[in-house]
PDB file of C-alpha atoms in Angstrom:
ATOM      1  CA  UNK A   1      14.134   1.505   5.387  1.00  0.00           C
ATOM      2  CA  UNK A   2      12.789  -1.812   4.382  1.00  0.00           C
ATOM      3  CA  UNK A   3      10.506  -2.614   1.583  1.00  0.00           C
ATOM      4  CA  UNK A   4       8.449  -5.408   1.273  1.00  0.00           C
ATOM      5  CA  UNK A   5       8.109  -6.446  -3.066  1.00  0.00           C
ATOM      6  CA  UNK A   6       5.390  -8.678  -3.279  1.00  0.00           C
ATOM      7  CA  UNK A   7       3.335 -10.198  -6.040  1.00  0.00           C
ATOM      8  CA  UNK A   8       6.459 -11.122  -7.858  1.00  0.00           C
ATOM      9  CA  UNK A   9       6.755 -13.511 -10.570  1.00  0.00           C
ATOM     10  CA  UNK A  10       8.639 -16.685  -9.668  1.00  0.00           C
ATOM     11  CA  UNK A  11      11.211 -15.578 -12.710  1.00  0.00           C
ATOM     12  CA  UNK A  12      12.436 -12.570 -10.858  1.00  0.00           C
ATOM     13  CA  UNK A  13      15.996 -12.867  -9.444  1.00  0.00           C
ATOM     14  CA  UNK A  14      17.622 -10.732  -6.425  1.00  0.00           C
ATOM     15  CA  UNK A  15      19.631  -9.388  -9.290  1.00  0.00           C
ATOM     16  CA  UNK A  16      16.245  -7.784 -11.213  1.00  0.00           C
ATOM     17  CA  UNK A  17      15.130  -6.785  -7.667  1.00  0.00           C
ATOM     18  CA  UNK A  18      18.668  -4.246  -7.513  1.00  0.00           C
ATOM     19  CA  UNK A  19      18.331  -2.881 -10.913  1.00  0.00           C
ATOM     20  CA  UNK A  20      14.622  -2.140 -10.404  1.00  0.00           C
ATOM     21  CA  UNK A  21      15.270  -0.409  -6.710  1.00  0.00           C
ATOM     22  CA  UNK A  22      18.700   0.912  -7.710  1.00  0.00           C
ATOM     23  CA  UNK A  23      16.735   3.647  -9.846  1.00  0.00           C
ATOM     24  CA  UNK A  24      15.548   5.415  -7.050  1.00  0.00           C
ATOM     25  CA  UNK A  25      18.773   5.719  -4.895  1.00  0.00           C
ATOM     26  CA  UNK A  26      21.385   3.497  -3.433  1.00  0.00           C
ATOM     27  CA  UNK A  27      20.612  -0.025  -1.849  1.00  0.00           C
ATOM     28  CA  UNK A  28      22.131  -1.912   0.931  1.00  0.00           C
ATOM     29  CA  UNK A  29      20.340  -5.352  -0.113  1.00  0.00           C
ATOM     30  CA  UNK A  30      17.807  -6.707  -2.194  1.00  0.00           C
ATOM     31  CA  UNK A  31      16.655 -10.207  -1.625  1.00  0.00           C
ATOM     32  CA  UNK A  32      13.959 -12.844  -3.224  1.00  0.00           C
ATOM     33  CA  UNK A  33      12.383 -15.011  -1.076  1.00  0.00           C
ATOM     34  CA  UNK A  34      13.050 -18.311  -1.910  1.00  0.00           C
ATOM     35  CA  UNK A  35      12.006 -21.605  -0.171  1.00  0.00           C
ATOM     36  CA  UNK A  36      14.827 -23.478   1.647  1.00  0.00           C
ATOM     37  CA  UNK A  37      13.899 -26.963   0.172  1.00  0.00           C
ATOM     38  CA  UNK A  38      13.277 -26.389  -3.682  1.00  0.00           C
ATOM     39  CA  UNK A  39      15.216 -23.256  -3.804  1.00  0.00           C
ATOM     40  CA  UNK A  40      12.016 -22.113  -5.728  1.00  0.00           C
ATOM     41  CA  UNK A  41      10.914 -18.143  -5.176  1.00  0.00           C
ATOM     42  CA  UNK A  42       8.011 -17.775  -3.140  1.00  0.00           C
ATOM     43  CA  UNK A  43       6.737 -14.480  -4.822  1.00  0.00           C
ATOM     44  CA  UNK A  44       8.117 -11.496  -2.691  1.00  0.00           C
ATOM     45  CA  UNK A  45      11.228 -10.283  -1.383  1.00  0.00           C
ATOM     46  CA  UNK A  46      13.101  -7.520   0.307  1.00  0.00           C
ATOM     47  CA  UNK A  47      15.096  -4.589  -0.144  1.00  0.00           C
ATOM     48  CA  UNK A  48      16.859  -2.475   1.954  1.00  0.00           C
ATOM     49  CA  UNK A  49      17.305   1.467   1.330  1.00  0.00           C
ATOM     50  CA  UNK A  50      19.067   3.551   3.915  1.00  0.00           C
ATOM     51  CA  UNK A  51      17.827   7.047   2.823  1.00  0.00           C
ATOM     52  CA  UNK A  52      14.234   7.260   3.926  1.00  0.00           C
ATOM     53  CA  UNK A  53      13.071   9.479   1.164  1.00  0.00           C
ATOM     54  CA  UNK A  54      14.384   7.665  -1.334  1.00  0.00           C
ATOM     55  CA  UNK A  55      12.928   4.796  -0.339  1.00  0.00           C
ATOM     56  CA  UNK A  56       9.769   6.389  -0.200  1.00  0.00           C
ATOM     57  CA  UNK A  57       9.881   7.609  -3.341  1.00  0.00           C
ATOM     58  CA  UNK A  58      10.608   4.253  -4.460  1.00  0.00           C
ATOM     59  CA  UNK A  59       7.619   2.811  -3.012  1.00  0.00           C
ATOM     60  CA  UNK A  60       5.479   5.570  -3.874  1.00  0.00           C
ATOM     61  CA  UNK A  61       6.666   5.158  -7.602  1.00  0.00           C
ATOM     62  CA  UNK A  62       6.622   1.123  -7.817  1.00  0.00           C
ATOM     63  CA  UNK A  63       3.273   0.068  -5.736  1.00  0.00           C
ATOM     64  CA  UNK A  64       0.769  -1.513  -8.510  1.00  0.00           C
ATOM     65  CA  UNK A  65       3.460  -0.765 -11.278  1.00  0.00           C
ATOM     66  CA  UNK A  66       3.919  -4.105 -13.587  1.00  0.00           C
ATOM     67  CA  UNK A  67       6.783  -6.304 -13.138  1.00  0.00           C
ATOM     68  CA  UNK A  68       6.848  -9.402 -15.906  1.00  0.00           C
ATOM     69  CA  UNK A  69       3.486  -9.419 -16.512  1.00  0.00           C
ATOM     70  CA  UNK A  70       2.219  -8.390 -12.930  1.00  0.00           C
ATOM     71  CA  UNK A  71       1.294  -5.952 -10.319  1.00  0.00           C
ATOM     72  CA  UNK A  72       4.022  -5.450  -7.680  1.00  0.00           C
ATOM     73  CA  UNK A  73       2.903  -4.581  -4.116  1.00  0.00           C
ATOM     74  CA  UNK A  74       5.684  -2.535  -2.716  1.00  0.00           C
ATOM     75  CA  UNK A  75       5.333  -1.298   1.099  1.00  0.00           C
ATOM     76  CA  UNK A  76       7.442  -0.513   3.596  1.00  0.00           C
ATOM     77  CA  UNK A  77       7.879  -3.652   5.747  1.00  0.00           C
ATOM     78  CA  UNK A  78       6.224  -4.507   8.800  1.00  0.00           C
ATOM     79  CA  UNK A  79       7.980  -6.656  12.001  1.00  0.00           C
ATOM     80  CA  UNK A  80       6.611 -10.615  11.341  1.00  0.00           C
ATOM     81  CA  UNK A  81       4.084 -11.230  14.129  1.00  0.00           C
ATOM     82  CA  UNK A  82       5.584 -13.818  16.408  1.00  0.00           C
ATOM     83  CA  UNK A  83       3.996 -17.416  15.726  1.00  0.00           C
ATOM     84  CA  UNK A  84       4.192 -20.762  18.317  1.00  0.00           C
ATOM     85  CA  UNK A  85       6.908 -23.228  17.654  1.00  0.00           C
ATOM     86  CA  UNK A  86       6.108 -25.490  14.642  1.00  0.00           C
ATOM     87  CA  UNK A  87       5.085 -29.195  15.755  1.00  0.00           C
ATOM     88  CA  UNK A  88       6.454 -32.138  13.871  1.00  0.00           C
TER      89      UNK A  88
END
């Protein structure tokens, strides 16, 4: 399953994102969000769980729990809606 982490401080590495998920079972990725040109977070990621209930648990357990200082959204993830080519 994949989670959506959002609300997460600009501090917090893929690495933090592992050891916070890696509690509740075993991981196949876990990902910040970072933008291409500054390399700067942009405040959510992704991780990837293969056993459903574990990631369930996971989200269950982590939505509106504190992270640095703030209040982590954690949900599964949804597909992104499709969006018209960007115009330069």
């Amino acid at each position: 399953m994949r989670i959506y982490v959002g609300n997460l401080p600009y501090s917090v590495t893929d690495d933090d994102l592992r050891n916070l998920f890696s509690e509740y079972g075993a991981l196949s990725s876990a990902e910040v969000i970072k933008d291409k040109f500054s390399g700067q977070s942009k405040g959510f990621g992704f991780v990837d769980m293969p056993n459903q209930s574990e990631a369930e648990n996971a989200i269950k357990e982590l939505h509106d729990s504190p992270l640095q200082g703030r209040k982590m959204t954690v949900n599964e993830a949804r597909p992104r809606a499709d969006r018209p080519p960007r115009r330069f």
